[in-house]
Tab-separated table of C-alpha atoms in Angstrom:
chain	number	residue	atom	x	y	z
I	21	MET	CA	82.683	73.339	-35.758
I	22	ARG	CA	79.896	75.959	-34.809
I	23	THR	CA	81.149	78.247	-32.213
I	24	ASP	CA	78.159	77.182	-29.614
I	25	LEU	CA	79.237	73.447	-30.249
I	26	LEU	CA	82.868	74.288	-29.606
I	27	ASP	CA	82.070	76.000	-26.431
I	28	LYS	CA	79.944	72.984	-25.076
I	29	THR	CA	82.598	70.557	-26.336
I	30	LEU	CA	85.296	72.570	-24.504
I	31	GLU	CA	83.053	72.735	-21.337
I	32	VAL	CA	82.479	69.075	-21.278
I	33	ILE	CA	86.089	68.302	-21.966
I	34	SER	CA	87.186	70.791	-19.291
I	35	ARG	CA	84.891	68.865	-16.668
I	36	LEU	CA	86.011	65.554	-17.676
I	37	ASN	CA	89.537	66.568	-16.689
I	38	ASP	CA	88.445	68.304	-13.562
I	39	GLU	CA	86.792	65.184	-12.326
I	40	GLY	CA	90.048	63.012	-13.494
I	41	VAL	CA	87.924	60.821	-16.156
I	42	GLU	CA	89.918	58.414	-18.121
I	43	TYR	CA	88.786	59.210	-21.599
I	44	VAL	CA	90.019	59.673	-25.151
I	45	VAL	CA	88.138	61.653	-27.681
I	46	ILE	CA	87.523	60.141	-31.247
I	47	GLY	CA	85.248	60.627	-34.134
I	48	GLY	CA	84.681	64.217	-35.642
I	49	VAL	CA	85.874	66.307	-32.949
I	50	ALA	CA	89.166	64.167	-33.081
I	51	MET	CA	89.445	64.761	-36.759
I	52	ASN	CA	89.126	68.639	-36.359
I	53	LEU	CA	91.729	68.471	-33.472
I	54	HIS	CA	94.136	67.056	-36.083
I	55	GLY	CA	93.547	69.635	-38.578
I	56	LEU	CA	91.210	67.696	-40.779
I	57	VAL	CA	87.986	70.023	-41.061
I	58	ARG	CA	85.012	67.488	-40.510
I	59	ALA	CA	81.187	68.566	-39.748
I	60	THR	CA	79.952	66.871	-36.503
I	61	GLU	CA	76.907	67.431	-33.988
I	62	ASP	CA	78.195	65.392	-31.437
I	63	LEU	CA	81.377	64.223	-29.071
I	64	ASP	CA	82.500	60.833	-29.313
I	65	VAL	CA	84.588	59.623	-26.120
I	66	PHE	CA	86.145	56.361	-25.193
I	67	VAL	CA	86.198	55.716	-21.501
I	68	ARG	CA	87.859	53.284	-19.212
I	69	ALA	CA	84.941	50.810	-18.144
I	70	THR	CA	85.337	51.041	-14.344
I	71	GLU	CA	82.848	51.750	-11.760
I	72	GLU	CA	84.964	54.596	-10.424
I	73	ASN	CA	85.749	55.912	-14.044
I	74	VAL	CA	81.891	55.995	-14.853
I	75	ALA	CA	81.115	57.378	-11.349
I	76	ALA	CA	83.714	60.312	-12.364
I	77	LEU	CA	81.936	60.595	-15.829
I	78	ARG	CA	78.609	61.108	-14.318
I	79	ARG	CA	79.817	63.811	-11.868
I	80	ALA	CA	81.543	65.678	-14.895
I	81	LEU	CA	78.463	65.702	-16.889
I	82	HIS	CA	76.331	66.827	-13.867
I	83	ARG	CA	78.588	69.785	-13.643
I	84	VAL	CA	77.561	70.487	-17.185
I	85	TRP	CA	73.843	69.646	-17.174
I	86	ASP	CA	71.366	69.570	-14.436
I	87	ASP	CA	69.702	66.191	-15.896
I	88	PRO	CA	68.800	63.151	-13.645
I	89	GLU	CA	69.040	60.993	-16.652
I	90	ILE	CA	73.048	61.187	-16.310
I	91	GLU	CA	72.488	58.448	-13.621
I	92	ARG	CA	71.447	55.983	-15.896
I	93	ILE	CA	74.798	55.964	-17.546
I	94	THR	CA	76.192	52.763	-15.562
I	95	SER	CA	79.524	50.928	-15.659
I	96	GLU	CA	77.094	47.813	-15.939
I	97	ASP	CA	75.841	48.923	-19.469
I	98	LEU	CA	79.291	50.294	-20.656
I	99	CYS	CA	80.805	47.003	-19.582
I	100	GLY	CA	78.011	44.690	-21.309
I	101	ASP	CA	77.441	43.212	-24.580
I	102	TYR	CA	77.022	46.496	-26.464
I	103	PRO	CA	79.387	48.776	-24.583
I	104	ALA	CA	78.229	52.130	-25.867
I	105	VAL	CA	75.701	54.697	-24.589
I	106	ARG	CA	74.230	57.536	-26.393
I	107	TYR	CA	73.599	60.472	-23.966
I	108	GLY	CA	71.352	63.340	-25.370
I	109	PRO	CA	71.169	66.288	-22.947
I	110	PRO	CA	68.038	68.091	-22.382
I	111	ASP	CA	68.900	71.161	-24.251
I	112	ASP	CA	70.078	68.914	-27.085
I	113	SER	CA	73.354	71.074	-27.051
I	114	LEU	CA	75.918	68.310	-27.499
I	115	PRO	CA	74.979	64.636	-27.712
I	116	LEU	CA	77.588	62.317	-26.462
I	117	ASP	CA	78.572	58.822	-27.563
I	118	ILE	CA	80.288	57.044	-24.700
I	119	LEU	CA	82.134	53.874	-25.527
I	120	THR	CA	84.367	51.271	-23.627
I	121	ARG	CA	84.810	48.913	-26.793
I	122	LEU	CA	84.212	49.060	-30.479
I	123	GLY	CA	83.540	45.415	-31.074
I	124	GLU	CA	86.711	43.255	-31.271
I	125	LEU	CA	88.388	46.384	-32.894
I	126	ALA	CA	89.372	48.277	-29.881
I	127	ARG	CA	89.006	48.666	-26.146
I	128	PHE	CA	89.942	51.904	-24.193
I	129	GLU	CA	93.165	50.504	-22.985
I	130	GLU	CA	94.388	49.993	-26.727
I	131	ILE	CA	93.643	53.415	-28.256
I	132	GLU	CA	96.792	55.361	-28.443
I	133	HIS	CA	96.122	58.957	-27.532
I	134	GLU	CA	98.016	62.290	-27.246
I	135	LEU	CA	97.426	65.745	-25.511
I	136	VAL	CA	96.282	68.639	-27.606
I	137	GLU	CA	95.438	72.108	-26.100
I	138	LEU	CA	92.656	74.067	-27.467
I	139	GLU	CA	91.661	77.400	-26.287
I	140	GLY	CA	93.285	76.711	-22.825
I	141	VAL	CA	91.989	73.204	-22.711
I	142	THR	CA	93.973	70.182	-22.630
I	143	VAL	CA	92.220	67.361	-24.489
I	144	ARG	CA	93.143	63.799	-24.626
I	145	VAL	CA	92.608	62.921	-28.375
I	146	ALA	CA	93.184	59.600	-30.206
I	147	THR	CA	96.227	59.699	-32.340
I	148	PRO	CA	96.103	59.900	-36.226
I	149	LYS	CA	97.175	56.316	-36.460
I	150	ALA	CA	94.490	55.030	-33.793
I	151	LEU	CA	91.738	57.077	-35.609
I	152	HIS	CA	92.545	55.481	-38.902
I	153	ARG	CA	92.488	52.125	-37.291
I	154	LEU	CA	89.004	52.674	-35.869
I	155	LYS	CA	87.644	54.395	-38.861
I	156	SER	CA	88.891	51.763	-41.304
I	157	GLY	CA	87.526	49.006	-39.371
I	158	THR	CA	83.807	50.059	-39.607
I	159	VAL	CA	81.198	49.651	-42.321
I	160	ARG	CA	80.002	53.489	-42.071
I	161	PRO	CA	80.792	55.395	-45.325
I	162	GLN	CA	81.658	58.583	-43.617
I	163	ASP	CA	84.409	56.541	-41.717
I	164	HIS	CA	85.973	55.376	-44.759
I	165	VAL	CA	86.186	59.138	-46.081
I	166	ASP	CA	87.601	59.973	-42.812
I	167	ALA	CA	90.286	57.092	-42.823
I	168	ALA	CA	91.297	58.151	-46.717
I	169	ALA	CA	91.714	61.952	-45.247
I	170	LEU	CA	94.054	60.904	-42.451
I	171	VAL	CA	96.199	58.922	-45.069
I	172	ALA	CA	96.202	62.021	-47.414
I	173	VAL	CA	97.352	64.273	-44.518
I	174	PHE	CA	99.417	61.889	-42.491
I	175	GLY	CA	100.650	59.434	-44.919
I	176	ASP	CA	100.767	55.866	-45.538
I	177	ASP	CA	102.509	55.204	-42.071
I	178	ILE	CA	99.481	55.495	-40.178
I	179	ARG	CA	97.789	52.570	-41.870
I	180	GLY	CA	100.158	50.027	-39.525
I	181	GLU	CA	98.902	48.509	-36.268
I	182	GLY	CA	97.845	51.771	-34.263
I	183	ARG	CA	97.863	51.486	-30.506
């Protein structure tokens, strides 16, 4: 991960923590946090879909970017039929994919996570087992590559029902 991208990722996560946002990092950043080198240009997070949590998310993002578009991230959108929002900051430094549910495959409440320290920042990250479940249940080729890499590093035990 590029240094500037890592710095911005840690800044965002630090602000999520400061504001008490209930989140879990997934995607390429999570793969990297588990020691699997994977190029990524964005931050994927699952968040609890409550009005209070989404308000905390907006406060956290406002502490990173001075962008009125952040107010367009609403709990109504994140609880709707397509419960995902892509936020592109004005400086294009770190796009965010914010999800509350991945189809019928997973909801925030079902994603097992652990705490990982990175450069003094505590990150709530999906476990390898949870990541495998998320990635093996999609149609994207990159997700299937990631799922195979997780099995190669962590073994067949992660193939079970991950919570």
